XYZ file of C-alpha atoms in Angstrom:
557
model
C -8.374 35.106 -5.941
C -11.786 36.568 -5.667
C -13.472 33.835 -2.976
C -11.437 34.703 0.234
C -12.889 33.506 3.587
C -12.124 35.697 6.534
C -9.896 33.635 8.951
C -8.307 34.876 12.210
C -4.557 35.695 12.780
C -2.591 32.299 11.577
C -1.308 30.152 14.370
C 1.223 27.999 13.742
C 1.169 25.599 16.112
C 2.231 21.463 16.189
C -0.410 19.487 17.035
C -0.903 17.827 20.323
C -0.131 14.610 21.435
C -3.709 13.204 22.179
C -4.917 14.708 18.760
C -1.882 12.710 16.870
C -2.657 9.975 18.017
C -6.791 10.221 17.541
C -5.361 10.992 13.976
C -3.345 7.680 13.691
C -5.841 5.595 15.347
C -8.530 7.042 12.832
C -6.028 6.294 9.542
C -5.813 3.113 11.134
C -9.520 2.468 11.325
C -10.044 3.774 7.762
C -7.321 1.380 6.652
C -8.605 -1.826 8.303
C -12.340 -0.568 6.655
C -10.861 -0.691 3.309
C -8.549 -3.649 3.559
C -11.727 -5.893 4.473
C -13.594 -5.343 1.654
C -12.647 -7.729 -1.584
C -14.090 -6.157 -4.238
C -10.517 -4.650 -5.021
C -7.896 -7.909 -5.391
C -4.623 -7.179 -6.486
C -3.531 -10.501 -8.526
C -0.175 -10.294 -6.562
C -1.986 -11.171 -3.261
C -3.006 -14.582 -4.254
C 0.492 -15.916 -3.725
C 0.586 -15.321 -0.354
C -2.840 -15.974 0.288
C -2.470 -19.101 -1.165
C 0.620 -20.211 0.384
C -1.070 -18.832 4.007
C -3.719 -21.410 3.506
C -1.152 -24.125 2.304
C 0.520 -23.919 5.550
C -2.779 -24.050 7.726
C -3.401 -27.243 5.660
C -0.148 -29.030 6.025
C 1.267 -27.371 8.686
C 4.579 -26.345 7.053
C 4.973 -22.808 8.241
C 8.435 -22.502 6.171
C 8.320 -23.579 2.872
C 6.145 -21.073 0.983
C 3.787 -22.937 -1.791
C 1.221 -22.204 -4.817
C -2.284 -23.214 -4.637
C -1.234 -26.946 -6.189
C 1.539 -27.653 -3.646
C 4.331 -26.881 -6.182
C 7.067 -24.674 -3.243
C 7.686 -21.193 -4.208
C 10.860 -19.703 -2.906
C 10.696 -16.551 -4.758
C 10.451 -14.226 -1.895
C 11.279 -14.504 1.839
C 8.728 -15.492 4.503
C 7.671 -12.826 6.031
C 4.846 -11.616 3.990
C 3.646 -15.082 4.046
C 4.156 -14.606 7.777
C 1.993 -11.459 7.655
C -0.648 -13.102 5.984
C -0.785 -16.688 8.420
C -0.661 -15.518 11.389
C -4.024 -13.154 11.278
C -5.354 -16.253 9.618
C -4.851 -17.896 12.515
C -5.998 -15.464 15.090
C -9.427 -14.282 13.537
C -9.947 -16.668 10.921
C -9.556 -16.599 7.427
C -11.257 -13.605 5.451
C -9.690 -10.231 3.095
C -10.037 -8.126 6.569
C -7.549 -10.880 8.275
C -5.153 -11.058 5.084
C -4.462 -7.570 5.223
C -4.658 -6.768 8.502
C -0.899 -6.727 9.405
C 0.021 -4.695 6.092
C -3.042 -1.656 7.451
C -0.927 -1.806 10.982
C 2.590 -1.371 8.815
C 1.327 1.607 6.796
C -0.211 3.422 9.845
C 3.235 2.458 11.649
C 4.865 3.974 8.852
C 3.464 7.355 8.851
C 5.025 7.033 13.290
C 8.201 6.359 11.729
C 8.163 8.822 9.573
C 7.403 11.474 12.282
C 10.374 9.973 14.385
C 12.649 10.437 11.593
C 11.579 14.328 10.801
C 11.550 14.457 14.726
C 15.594 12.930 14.934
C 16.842 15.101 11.594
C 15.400 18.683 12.528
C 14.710 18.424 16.157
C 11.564 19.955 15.618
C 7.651 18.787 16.569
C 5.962 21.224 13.604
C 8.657 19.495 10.575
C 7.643 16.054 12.390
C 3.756 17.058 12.310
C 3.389 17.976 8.999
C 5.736 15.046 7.681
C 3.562 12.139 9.092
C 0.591 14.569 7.608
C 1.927 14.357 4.270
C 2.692 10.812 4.227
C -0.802 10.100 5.423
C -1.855 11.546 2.306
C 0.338 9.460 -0.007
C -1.564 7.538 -1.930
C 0.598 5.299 -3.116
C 1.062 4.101 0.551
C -2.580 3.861 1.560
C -2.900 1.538 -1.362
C -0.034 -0.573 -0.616
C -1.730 -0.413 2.837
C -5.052 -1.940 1.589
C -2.887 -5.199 -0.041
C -0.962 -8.113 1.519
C 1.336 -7.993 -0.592
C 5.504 -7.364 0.362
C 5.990 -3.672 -0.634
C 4.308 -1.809 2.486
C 6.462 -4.173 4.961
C 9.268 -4.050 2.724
C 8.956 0.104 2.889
C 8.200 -0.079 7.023
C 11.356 -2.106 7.459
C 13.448 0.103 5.073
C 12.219 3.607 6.955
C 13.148 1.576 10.186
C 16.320 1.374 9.324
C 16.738 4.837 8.146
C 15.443 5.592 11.123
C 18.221 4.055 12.793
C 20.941 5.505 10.586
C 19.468 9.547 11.049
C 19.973 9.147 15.035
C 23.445 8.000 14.229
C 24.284 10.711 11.566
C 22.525 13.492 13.002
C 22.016 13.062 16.526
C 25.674 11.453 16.701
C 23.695 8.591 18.952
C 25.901 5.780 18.118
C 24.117 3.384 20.984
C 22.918 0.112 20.811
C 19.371 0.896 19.768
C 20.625 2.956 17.002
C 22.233 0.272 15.261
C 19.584 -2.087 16.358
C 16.644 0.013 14.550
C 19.218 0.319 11.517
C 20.667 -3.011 11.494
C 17.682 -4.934 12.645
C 15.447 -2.862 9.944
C 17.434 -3.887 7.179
C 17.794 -7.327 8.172
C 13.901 -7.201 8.185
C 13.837 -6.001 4.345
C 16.163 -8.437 3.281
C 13.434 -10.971 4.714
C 11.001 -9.325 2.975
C 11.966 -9.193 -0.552
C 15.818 -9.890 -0.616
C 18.300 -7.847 -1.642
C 16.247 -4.778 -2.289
C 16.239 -4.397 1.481
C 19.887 -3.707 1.595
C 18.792 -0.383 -0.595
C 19.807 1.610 2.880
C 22.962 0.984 2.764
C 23.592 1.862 -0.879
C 21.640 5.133 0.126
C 24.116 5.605 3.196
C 26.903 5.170 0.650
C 25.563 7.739 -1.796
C 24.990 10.195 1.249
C 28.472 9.779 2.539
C 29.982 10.707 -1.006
C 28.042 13.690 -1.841
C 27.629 14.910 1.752
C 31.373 14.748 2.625
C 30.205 14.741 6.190
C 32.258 13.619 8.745
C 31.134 9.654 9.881
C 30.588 9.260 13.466
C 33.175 7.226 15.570
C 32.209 3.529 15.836
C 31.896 1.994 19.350
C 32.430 -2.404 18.518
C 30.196 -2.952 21.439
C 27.289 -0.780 20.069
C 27.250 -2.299 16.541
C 28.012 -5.976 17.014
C 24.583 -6.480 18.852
C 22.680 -4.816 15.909
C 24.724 -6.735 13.285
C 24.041 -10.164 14.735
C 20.638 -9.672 14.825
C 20.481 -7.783 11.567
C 22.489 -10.635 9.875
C 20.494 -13.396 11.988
C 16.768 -11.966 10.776
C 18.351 -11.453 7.505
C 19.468 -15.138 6.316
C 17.462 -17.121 8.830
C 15.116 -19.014 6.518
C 17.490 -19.112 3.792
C 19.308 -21.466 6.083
C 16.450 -23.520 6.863
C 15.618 -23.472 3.088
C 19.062 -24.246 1.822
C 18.990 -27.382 4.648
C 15.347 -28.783 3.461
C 15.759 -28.106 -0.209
C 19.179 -28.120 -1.351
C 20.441 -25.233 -3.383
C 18.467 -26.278 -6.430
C 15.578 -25.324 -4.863
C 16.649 -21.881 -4.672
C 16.806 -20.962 -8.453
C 13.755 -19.074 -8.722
C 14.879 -17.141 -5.778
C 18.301 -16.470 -7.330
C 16.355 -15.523 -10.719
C 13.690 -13.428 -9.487
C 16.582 -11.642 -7.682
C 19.385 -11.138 -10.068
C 17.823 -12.581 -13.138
C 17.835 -10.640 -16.629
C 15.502 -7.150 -15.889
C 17.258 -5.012 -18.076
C 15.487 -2.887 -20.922
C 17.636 -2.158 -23.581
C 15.406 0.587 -24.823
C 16.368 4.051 -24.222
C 12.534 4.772 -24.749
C 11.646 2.616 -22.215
C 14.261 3.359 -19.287
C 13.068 7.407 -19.957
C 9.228 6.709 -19.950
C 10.615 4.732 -16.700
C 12.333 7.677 -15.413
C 9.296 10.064 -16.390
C 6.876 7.326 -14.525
C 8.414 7.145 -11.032
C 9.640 11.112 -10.839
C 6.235 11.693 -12.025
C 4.967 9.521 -9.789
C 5.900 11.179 -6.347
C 4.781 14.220 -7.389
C 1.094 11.913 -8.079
C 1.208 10.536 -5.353
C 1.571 13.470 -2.967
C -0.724 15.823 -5.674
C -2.046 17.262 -2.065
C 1.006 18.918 -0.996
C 2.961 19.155 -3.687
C 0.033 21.881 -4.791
C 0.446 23.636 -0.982
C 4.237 23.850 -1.214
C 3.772 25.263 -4.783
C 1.240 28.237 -3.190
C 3.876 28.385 -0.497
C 7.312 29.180 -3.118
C 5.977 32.436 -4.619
C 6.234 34.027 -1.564
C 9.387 31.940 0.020
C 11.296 31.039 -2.996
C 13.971 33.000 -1.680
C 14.348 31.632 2.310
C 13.841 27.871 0.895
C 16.542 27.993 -1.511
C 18.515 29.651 1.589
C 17.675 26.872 3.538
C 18.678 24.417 0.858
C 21.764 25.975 0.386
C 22.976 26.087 4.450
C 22.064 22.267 4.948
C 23.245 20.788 1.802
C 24.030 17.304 3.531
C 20.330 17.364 4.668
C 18.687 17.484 1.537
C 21.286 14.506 0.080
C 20.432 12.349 3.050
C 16.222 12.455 2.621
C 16.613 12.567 -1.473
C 19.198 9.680 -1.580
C 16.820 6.944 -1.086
C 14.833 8.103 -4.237
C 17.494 8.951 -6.248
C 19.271 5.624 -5.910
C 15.357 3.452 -6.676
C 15.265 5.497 -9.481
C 18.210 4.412 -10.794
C 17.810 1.073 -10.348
C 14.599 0.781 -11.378
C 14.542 3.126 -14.329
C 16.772 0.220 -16.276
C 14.582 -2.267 -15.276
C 12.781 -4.198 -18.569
C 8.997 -3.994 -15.877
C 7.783 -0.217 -15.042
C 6.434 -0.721 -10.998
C 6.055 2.818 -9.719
C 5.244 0.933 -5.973
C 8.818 0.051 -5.718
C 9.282 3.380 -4.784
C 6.626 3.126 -2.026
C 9.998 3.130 0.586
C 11.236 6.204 -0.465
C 8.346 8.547 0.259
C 8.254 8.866 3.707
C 11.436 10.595 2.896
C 10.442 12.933 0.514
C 7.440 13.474 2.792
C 10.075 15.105 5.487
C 12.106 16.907 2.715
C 8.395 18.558 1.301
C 7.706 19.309 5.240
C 10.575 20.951 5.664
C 11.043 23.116 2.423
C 6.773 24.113 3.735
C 7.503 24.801 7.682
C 10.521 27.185 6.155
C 8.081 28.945 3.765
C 5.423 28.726 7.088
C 7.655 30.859 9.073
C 6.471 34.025 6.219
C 2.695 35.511 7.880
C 2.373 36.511 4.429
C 2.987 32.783 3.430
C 0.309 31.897 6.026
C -2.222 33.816 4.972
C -1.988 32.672 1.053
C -1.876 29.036 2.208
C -5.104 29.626 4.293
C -6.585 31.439 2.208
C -6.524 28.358 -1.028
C -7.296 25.456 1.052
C -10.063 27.398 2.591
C -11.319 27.717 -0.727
C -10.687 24.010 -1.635
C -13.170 22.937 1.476
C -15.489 25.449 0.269
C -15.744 24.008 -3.436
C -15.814 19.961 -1.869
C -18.652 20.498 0.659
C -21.416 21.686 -1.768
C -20.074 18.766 -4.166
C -19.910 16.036 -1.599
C -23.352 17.322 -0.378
C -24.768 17.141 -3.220
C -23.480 13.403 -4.270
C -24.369 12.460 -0.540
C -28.290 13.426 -1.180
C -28.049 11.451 -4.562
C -26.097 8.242 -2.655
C -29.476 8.358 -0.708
C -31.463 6.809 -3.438
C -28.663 4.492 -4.590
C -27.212 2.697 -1.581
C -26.373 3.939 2.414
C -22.605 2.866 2.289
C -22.150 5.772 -0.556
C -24.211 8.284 0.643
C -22.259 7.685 4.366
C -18.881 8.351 2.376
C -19.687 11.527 1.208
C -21.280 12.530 3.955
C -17.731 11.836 5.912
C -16.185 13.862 2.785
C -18.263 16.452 3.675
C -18.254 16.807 7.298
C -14.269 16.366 6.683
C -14.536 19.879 4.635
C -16.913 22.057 6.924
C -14.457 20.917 10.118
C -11.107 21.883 7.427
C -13.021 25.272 6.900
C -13.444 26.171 10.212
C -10.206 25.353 11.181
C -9.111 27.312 8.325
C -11.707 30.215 9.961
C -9.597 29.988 13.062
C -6.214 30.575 11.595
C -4.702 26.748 12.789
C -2.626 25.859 9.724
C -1.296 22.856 11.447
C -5.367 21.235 11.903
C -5.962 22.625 8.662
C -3.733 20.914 6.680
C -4.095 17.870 8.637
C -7.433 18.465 7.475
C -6.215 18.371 3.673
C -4.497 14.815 4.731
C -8.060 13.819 6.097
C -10.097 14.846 3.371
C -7.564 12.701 0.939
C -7.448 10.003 3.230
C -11.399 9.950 3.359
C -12.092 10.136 -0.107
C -9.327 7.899 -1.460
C -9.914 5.068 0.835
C -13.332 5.897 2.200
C -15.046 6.936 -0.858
C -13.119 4.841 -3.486
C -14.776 1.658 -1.108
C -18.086 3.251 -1.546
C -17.813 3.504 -5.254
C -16.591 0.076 -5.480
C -18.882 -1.694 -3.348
C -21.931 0.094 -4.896
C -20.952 -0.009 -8.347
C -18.876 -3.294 -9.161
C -18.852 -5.295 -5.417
C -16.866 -8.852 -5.367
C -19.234 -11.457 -6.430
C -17.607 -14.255 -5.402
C -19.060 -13.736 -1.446
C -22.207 -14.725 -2.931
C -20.910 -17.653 -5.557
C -19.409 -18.817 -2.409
C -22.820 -18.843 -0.158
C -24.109 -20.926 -2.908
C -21.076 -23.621 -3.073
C -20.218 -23.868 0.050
C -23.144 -26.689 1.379
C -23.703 -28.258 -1.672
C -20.785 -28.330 -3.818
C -18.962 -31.764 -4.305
C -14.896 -30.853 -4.133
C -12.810 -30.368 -6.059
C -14.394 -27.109 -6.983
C -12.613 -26.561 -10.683
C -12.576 -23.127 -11.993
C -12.872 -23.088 -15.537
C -12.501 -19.851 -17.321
C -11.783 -18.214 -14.258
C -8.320 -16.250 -13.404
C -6.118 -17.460 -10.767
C -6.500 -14.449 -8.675
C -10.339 -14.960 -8.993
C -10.266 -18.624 -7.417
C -7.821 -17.106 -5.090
C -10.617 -14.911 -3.730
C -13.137 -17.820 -4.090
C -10.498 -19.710 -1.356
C -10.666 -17.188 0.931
C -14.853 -16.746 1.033
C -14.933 -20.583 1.850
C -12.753 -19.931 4.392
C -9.897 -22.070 2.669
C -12.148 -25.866 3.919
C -13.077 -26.463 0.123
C -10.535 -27.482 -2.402
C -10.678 -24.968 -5.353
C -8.356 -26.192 -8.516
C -8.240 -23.456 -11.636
C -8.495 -25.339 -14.822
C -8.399 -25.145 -18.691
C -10.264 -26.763 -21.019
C -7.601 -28.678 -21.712
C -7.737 -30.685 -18.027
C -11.103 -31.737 -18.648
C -10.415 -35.120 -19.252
C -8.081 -35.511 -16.945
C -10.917 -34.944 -13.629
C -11.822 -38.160 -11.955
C -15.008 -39.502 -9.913
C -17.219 -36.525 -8.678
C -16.250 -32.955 -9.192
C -18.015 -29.695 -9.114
C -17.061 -26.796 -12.310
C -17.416 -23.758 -11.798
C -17.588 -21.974 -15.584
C -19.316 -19.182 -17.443
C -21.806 -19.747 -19.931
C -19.744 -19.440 -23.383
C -17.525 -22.337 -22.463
C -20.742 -24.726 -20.457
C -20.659 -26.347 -23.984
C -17.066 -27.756 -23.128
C -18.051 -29.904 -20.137
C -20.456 -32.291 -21.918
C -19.353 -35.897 -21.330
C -21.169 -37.117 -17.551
C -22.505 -34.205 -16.833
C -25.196 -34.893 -14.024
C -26.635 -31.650 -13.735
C -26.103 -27.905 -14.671
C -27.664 -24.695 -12.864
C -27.229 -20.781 -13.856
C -26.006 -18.397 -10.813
C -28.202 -15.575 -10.309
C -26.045 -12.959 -8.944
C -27.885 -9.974 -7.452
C -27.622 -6.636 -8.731
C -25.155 -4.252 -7.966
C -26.996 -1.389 -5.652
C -25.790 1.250 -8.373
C -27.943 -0.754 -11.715
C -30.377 -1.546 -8.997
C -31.463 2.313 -8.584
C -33.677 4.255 -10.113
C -30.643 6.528 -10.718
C -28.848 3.351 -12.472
C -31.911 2.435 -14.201
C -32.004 5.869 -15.988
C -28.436 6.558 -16.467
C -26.666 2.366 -16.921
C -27.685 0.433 -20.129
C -27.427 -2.798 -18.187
C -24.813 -4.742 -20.702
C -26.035 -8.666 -19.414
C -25.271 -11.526 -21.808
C -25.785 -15.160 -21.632
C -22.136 -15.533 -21.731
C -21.638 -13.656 -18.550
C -23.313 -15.569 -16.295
C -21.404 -17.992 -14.239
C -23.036 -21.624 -14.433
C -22.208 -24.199 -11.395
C -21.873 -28.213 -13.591
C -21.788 -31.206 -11.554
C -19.548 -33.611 -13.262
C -18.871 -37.381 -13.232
C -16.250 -39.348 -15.304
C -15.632 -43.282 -14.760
């Protein structure tokens, strides 16, 4: 390379406890920041948004339900859970509905370290695991949704958790089996019988590892089975009591129903999706441990060879979702999400062996000391633009920025540890940080502002027509969940009674004719990006009649 920034002598150093958890708390923060903000809405979420609101209406907290009513036992409670109970404690809005599933990815990345921490005994593998998790995409995204996977992957790492400090650290107490008893028993609550996938993963382990299984101590296990088996089946109890076992079809069909692709086309593309995937997902490091092999090829495959039964244990996990899932007839590379945290410690620990090399040190300095130098002119550039555009952007690349000059002159100092917590920073920043600038200032959720205009003078039912479920799902949440918000076809036109309020776009106005009182055009405001001088220039504004969303009051008798 011809750019190399003079650093001193490389340190290799763990981090310190008050810095780890700044770091945390800051991922945190960054999380909560992006989960509030609606103008990303995965169509999942509206189930158990929906159902959230449901039970604050009717005061069923068990039986999970669609917008209409109609009960939907297709996955446990506790997401539903998740969602509720931050309704209930500050109110209902996108920050509260995701609020829980920010905590659970944040908690995630602790668990993670904990595991590393258990297997290897050693604070710099733990460090830079929970640094490369941090980084995962794939898990800051399911951390930004309220939707099942990021609790189902927190409860599954629990209970791996559970099962390293038996394996490795031969700690077969009563906490031991409660973490990996109790953890799995909170999966299976979460989305059924993908959260016994430990076990299967223990099983695979203790075939290919041939290690010895620790001695079993009754007294140890029973209180972690009866409380994994008790958090495990409680509310299928109380559903099988209330609704009979007919009710529970959807559950058994979602579950074990018909998923299998009989293409051999489409279980490889599978296969090439999710290994593919990790590697996406963790771009960051993946690229540092590459730097790292040229010079350590030789001591990792040494260390690969000596703790054989190591490697099985934190690749098992993967190896059996990607089985499973690779047949599947759906491709869902988040239902790996629980298997990362995993491969986060095995890519740690292949990277603090190469570390141990000053040679490798210096060449793994030397390239991310160049990436900060190539970002900061870049973000510094797009942060004097964002000026003229709108404040939230130019903010995020300022943060991008300020993210790379502090990496550099860590990298200056020789800390490899900072710096590449540094690399998990700058990811985390512009990922989340940045990708909520872009979206806000470019395509923000419009429905905060349809719902300012319905809420005081709108007669309910508010009918959506030509509207996507997951779009009045958001339009329930800005009213706070008071106003009741149907989503309707064409077809259910004449089927609305007395006074209603229909909400429809301009191309399909001509469809509510019969009573209408009166009709008005919503004038939604600009989107800071067209609304620059930038956006004037560079955006052919694309507006047509049919676009705009028209509000029709509506009689029938």
């Amino acid at each position: 390379m011809s750019m190399k920034p003079p650093f001193q002598a490389p340190q290799l150093e763990p981090l310190s406890p008050s810095v780890k958890r700044v770091l945390l708390f800051l991922l945190l923060v960054a999380l909560i920041i992006t989960a509030a903000d609606g103008s990303k809405f995965r169509g999942d979420e509206r189930f158990y948004t929906d159902a959230a609101l449901q039970m604050m209406r009717t005061g069923d907290h068990w039986t999970p339900t669609y917008a209409d009513g109609q009960i939907r036992l297709l996955k446990p409670i506790f997401t539903y859970w998740a969602v509720l109970v931050p309704f209930k404690i500050f109110g209902i809005s996108f920050f509260a509905s995701r609020f829980l599933f920010a905590c659970a990815a944040a908690a995630m990345i602790w668990v993670t370290y904990r595991i590393a921490r258990t297997i290897f005994r050693s604070e710099l593998t733990a460090c830079l695991a929970a640094i490369i998790a941090a980084s995962n995409t794939e898990i800051l995204t399911m951390g930004t949704r309220s939707t099942p996977d990021i609790l189902l992957a927190l409860s599954v790492v629990t209970s791996v958790w559970g099962f390293a400090r038996i394996w490795f650290e031969r700690n077969t107490g009563v906490i031991s089996w409660l973490l990996a008893l109790g953890g799995m028993g909170c999966a299976v609550q979460v989305k059924g019988l993908l959260g016994i996938c430990p076990l299967g993963m223990l099983v695979l382990f203790r075939i290919f590892s041939r290690e010895k299984a620790p001695p079993l101590r009754i007294s140890a296990v029973l209180p972690g089975l009866s409380i994994g088996v008790a958090l495990g089946l409680f509310w299928y109890v109380v559903m099988l009591n209330r609704h009979g076992f007919g009710a529970m079809g959807d559950f058994y069909s979602d579950q074990v129903g018909t998923r299998i692709s009989k293409s051999i086309g489409f279980v490889l593309g599978n296969f090439a999706a999710y290994v593919f995937g990790a590697i996406r997902h963790s771009a960051a490091f993946c690229l540092v441990l590459t730097i790292a092999w040229k010079n350590a090829s030789t001591s990792i495959r040494e260390q690969l060879r000596k703790h054989r039964s190591t490697a099985i244990f934190l690749l098992s996990l993967f190896v059996l979702l990607v089985f499973c899932f690779c047949f599947g007839n759906i491709r869902r590379p988040r239902y790996l999400t629980a298997s990362y945290p995993l491969l986060a410690i095995f890519v740690a620990w292949l990277l603090a062996t190469a570390l141990a090399q000053e040679n490798v040190q210096r060449r793994v300095l030397r390239w991310i000391g160049c990436v900060f130098l190539f970002v900061i002119p870049i973000a510094l550039i797009g942060a004097v633009a964002g000026l003229t555009i709108h404040w939230g952007l130019a903010t995020a690349l300022f943060l991008i920025a300020f993210v790379g000059f502090a990496g550099f002159y860590l990298v200056r100092l020789g800390k490899i540890i900072p710096s590449l917590a540094a690399v998990s920073a700058l990811v985390v920043s512009a990922f989340l940080i940045g990708g909520l600038a872009v979206r806000t200032t470019v395509k923000p959720s419009p429905w905060p502002q349809i719902a300012s205009l319905l809420q005081d003078s709108a007669i309910e039912p508010i009918c959506l027509l030509g509207f996507s479920e997951a779009e009045a799902a958001q339009l329930r949440i800005c009213l706070k969940g008071k106003t009741d918000i149907r989503s309707i076809t064409t077809n259910d036109l004449p089927k609305l009674t007395n006074w209603s309020t229909i909400l429809t776009s301009s191309d399909l106005r001509g469809s509510v004719t019969s009573d209408v009182v009166s009709s008005a055009p919503i004038n939604l405001q600009d989107t800071p990006l067209t609304d620059s001088w930038i956006g004037r220039k560079m955006i052919k504004k694309k507006k047509t009649e049919n676009s705009d969303p028209w509000i029709v009051s509506h009689e029938r008798h």
